[in-house]
XYZ file of N, CA and C in Angstrom:
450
model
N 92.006 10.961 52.442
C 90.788 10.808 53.223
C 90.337 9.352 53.239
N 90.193 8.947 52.200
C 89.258 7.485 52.101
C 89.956 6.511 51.141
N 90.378 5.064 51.793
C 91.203 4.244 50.834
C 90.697 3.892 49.350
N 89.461 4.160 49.753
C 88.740 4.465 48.143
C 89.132 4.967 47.169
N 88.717 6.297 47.740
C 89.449 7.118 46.782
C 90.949 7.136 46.286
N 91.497 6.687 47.222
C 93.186 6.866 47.066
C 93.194 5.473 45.943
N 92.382 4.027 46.419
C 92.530 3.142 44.943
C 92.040 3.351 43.642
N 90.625 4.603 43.528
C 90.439 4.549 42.584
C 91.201 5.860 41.911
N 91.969 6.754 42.215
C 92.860 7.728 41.861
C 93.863 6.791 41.214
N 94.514 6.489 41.838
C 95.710 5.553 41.676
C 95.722 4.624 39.981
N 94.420 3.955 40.022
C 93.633 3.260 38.863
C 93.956 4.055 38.105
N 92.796 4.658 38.165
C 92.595 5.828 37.059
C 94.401 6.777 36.582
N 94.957 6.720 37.125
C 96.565 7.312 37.060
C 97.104 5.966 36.304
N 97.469 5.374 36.952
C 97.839 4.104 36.412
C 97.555 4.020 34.576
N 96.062 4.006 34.822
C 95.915 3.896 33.129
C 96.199 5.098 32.304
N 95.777 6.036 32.643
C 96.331 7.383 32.014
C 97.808 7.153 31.630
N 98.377 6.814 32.559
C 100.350 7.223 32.610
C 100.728 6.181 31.301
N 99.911 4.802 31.277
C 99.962 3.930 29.968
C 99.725 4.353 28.629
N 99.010 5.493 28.282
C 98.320 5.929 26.947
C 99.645 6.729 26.269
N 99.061 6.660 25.357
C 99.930 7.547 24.170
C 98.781 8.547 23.706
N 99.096 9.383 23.139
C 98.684 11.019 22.828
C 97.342 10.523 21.790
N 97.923 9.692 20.866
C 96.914 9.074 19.411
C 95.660 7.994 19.870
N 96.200 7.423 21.218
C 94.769 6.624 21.201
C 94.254 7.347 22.114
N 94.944 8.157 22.979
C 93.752 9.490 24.432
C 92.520 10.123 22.886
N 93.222 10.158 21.746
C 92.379 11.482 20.944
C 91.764 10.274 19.962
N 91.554 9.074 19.462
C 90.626 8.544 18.446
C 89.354 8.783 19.154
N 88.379 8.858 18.280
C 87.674 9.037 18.031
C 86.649 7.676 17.716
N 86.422 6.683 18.961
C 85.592 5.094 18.578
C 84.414 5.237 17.968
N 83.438 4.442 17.154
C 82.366 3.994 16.661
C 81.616 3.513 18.496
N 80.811 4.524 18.379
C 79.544 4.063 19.381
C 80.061 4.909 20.730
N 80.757 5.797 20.783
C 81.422 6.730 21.879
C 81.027 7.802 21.314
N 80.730 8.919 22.364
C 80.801 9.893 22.158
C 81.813 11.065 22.258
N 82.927 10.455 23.564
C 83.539 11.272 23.601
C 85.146 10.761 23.210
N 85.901 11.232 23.256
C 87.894 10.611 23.474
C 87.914 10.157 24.870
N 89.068 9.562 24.814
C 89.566 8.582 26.076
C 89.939 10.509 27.351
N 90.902 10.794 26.087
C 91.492 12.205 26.476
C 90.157 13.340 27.491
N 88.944 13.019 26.619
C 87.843 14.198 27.113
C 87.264 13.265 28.554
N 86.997 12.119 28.615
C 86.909 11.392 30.069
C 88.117 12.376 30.985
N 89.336 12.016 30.766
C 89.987 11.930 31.564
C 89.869 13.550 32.230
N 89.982 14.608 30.876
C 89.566 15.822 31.881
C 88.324 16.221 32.276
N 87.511 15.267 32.095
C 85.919 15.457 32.780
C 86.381 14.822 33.971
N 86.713 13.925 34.325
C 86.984 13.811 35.820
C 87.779 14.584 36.764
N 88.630 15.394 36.041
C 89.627 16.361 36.830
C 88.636 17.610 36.754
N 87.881 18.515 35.885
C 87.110 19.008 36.304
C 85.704 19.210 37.089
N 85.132 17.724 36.942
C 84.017 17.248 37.533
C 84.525 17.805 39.196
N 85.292 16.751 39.440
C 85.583 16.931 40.814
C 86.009 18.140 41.199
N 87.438 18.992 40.399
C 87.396 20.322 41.229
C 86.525 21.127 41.354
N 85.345 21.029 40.247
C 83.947 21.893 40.188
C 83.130 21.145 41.518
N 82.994 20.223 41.769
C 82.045 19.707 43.213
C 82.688 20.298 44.476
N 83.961 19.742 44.321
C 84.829 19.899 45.575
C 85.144 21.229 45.905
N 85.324 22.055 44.742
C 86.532 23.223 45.286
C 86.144 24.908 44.426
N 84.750 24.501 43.598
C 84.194 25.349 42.919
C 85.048 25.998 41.661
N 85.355 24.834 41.194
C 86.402 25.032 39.585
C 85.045 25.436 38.975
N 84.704 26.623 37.871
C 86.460 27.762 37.856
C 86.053 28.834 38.504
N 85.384 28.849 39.181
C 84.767 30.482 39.476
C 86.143 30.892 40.969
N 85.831 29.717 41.736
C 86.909 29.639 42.778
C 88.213 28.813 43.563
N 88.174 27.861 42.196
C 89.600 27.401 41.794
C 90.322 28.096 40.955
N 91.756 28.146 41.075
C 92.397 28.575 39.914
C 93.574 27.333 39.940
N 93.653 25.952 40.425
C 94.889 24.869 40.372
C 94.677 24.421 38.755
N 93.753 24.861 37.634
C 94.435 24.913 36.785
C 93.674 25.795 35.621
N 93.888 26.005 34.064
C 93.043 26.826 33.754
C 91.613 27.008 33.560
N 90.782 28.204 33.577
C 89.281 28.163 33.212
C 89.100 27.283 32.110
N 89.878 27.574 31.266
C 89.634 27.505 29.949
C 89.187 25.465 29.869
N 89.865 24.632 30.949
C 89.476 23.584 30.643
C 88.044 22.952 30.470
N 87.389 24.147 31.726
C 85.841 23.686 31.991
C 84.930 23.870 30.118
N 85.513 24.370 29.517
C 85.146 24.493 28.333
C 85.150 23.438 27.527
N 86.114 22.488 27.822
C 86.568 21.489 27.113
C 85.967 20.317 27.456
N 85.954 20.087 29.509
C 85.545 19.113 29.473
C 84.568 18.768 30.396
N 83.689 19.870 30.618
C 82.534 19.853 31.169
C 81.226 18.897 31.084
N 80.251 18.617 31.593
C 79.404 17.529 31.271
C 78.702 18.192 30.013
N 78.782 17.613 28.970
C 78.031 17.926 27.946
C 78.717 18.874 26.589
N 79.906 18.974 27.166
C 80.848 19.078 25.933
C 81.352 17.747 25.097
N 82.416 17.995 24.072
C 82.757 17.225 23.394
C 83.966 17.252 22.715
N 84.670 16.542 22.130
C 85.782 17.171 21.260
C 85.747 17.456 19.996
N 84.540 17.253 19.036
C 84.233 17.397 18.132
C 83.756 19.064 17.723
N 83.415 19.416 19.073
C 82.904 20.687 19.360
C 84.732 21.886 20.151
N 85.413 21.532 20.362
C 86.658 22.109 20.655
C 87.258 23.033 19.628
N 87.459 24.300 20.277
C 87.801 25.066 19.150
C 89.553 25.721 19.158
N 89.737 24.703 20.872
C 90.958 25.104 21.467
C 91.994 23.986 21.269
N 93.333 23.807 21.195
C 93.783 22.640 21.538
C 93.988 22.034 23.047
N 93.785 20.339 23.122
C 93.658 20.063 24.617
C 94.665 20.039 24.845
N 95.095 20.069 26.548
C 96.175 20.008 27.225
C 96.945 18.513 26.491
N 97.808 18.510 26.993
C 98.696 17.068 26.473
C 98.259 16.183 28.304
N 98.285 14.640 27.758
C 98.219 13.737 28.606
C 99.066 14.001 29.899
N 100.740 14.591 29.861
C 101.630 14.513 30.729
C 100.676 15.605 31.567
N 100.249 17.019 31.047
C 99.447 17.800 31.796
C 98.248 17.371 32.322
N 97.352 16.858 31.802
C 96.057 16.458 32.433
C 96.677 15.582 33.943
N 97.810 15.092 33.460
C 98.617 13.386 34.988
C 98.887 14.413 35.819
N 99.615 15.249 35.893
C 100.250 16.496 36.572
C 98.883 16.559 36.925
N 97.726 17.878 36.607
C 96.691 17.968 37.511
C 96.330 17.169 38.419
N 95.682 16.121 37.977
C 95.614 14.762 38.426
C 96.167 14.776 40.151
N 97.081 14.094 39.965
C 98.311 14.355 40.559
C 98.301 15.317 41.688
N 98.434 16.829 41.022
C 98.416 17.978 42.164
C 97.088 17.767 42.675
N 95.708 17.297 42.165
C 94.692 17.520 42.662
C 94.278 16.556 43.874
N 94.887 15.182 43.988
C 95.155 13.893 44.904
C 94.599 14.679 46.486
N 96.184 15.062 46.471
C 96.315 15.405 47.706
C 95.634 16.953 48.583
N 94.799 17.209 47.619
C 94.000 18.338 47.960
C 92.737 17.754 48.253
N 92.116 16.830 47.907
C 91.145 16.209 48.157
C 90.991 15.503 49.415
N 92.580 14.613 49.216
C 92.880 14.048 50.554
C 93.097 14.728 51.567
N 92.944 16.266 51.916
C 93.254 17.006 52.825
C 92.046 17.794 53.702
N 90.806 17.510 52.503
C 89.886 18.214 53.336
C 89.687 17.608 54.355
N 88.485 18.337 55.385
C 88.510 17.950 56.786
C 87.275 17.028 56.485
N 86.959 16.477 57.997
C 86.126 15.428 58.497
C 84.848 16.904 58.732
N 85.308 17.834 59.173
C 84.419 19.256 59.005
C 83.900 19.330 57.658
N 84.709 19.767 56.665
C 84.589 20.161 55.268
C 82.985 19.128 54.989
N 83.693 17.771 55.118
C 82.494 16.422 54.285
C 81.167 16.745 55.132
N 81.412 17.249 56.265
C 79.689 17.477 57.109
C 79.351 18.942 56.525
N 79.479 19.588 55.882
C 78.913 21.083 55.475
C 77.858 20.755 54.050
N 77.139 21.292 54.601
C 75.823 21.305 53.392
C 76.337 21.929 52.656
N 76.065 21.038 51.345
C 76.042 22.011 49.366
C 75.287 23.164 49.208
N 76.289 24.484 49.278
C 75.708 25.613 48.659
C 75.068 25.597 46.980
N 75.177 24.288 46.534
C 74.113 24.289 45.402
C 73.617 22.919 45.225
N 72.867 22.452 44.086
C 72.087 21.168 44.059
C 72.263 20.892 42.759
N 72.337 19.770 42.508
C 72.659 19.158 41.380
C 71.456 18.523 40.695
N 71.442 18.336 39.331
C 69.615 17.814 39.063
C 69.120 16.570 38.911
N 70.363 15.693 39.120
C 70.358 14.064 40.200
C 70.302 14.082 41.279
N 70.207 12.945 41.640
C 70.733 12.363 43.091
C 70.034 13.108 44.187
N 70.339 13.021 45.077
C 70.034 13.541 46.632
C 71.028 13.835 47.390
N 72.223 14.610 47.226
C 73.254 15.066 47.584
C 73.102 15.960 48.382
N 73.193 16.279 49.782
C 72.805 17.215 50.912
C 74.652 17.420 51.340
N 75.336 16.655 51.356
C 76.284 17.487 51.930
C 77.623 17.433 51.082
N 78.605 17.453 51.587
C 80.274 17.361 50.513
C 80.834 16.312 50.496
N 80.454 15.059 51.641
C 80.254 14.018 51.826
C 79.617 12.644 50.946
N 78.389 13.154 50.593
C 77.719 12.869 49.543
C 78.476 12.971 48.142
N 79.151 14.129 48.045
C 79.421 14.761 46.493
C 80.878 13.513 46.371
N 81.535 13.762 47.682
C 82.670 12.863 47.615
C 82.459 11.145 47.361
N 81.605 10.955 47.726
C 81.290 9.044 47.988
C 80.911 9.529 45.737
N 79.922 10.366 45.442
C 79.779 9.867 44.138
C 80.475 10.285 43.044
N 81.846 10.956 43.685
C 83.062 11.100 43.157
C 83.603 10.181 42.663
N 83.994 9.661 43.490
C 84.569 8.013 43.610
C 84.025 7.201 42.450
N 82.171 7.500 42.675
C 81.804 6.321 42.041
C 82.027 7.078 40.495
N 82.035 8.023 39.936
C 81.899 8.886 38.990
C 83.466 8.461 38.277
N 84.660 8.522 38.724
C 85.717 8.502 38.776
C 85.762 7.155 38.097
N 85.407 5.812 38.804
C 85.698 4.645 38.433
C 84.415 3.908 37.161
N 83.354 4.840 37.025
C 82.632 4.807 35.599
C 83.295 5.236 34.775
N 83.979 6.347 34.843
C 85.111 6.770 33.322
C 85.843 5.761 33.241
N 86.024 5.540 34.442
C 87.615 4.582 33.857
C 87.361 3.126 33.246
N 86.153 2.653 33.438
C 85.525 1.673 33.031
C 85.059 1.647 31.077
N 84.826 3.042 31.231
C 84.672 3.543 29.808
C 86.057 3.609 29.185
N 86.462 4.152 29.521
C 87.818 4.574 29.185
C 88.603 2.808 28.580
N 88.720 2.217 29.494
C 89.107 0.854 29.374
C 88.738 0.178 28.221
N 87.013 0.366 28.368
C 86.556 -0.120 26.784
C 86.790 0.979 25.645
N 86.850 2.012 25.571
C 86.998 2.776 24.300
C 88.363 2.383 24.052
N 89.446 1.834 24.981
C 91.072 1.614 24.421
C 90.990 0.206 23.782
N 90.046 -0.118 24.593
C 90.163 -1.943 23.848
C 89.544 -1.734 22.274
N 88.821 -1.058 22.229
C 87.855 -0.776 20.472
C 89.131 -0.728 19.893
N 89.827 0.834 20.387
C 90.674 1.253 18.967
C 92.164 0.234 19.138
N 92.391 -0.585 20.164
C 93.283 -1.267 19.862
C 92.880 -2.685 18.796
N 91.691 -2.757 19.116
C 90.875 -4.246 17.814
C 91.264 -3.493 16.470
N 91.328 -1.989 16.242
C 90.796 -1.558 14.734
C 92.280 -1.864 14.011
């Protein structure tokens, strides 16, 4: 859909595909969450805006929204997380599903409301996708630089 999105996907892939399993899961001084719990808050963030993960997605399991929903944690996980190669794979399969909705789809008003912002249509949800997308990864960037100083 939008070269935006396609650069900040790409980014965000890019750095993922670089990590190893031990620094996605430390645990930094002054973070709350893992590099690992960003990365599937953005794969669920978005299929939950976009595509109504999990009630009416199934591209991957329920069980993730548990893990990495806004206001979870990994400290609080009672499951083990997917591995990095799986979260890239979602990732990945999820690209081009995004990139497919219509120029229709982005003009349809949100059957729900969120308790930010001023988001009226799918359009909206998509532009602060993007921006949502490239704040993790910004985080993400600095929580790798911490545990690579330690």
């Amino acid at each position: 859909m939008s070269k935006q999105f396609e650069m900040t996907r790409s980014a965000f892939l890019s750095f993922v595909k670089d990590l190893d399993e031990e620094t996605a899961d430390m645990q930094v001084r002054y973070f709350n969450n893992t590099i690992r719990w960003h990365i599937g808050h953005v794969l669920v963030t978005a299929e939950g805006l976009l595509f109504g993960y999990p009630k009416q997605s199934t591209n991957f399991p329920e069980g993730y929204n548990k893990l990495f929903a806004s206001g979870t944690k990994p400290a609080d996980w009672d499951t083990e997380a997917p591995e990095l190669s799986v979260l890239v794979e979602c990732l990945e399969e999820q690209q081009p599903r995004i990139n497919e909705l219509s120029e229709d789809f982005f003009k349809q008003d949100l059957p729900y409301t969120l308790p930010f912002g001023n988001f009226k249509t799918y359009g909206d949800i998509y532009e602060m996708i993007i921006q949502h997308e490239s704040e993790h990864l910004g985080k993400m960037k600095a929580m790798k630089q911490v545990v690579q100083a330690q």
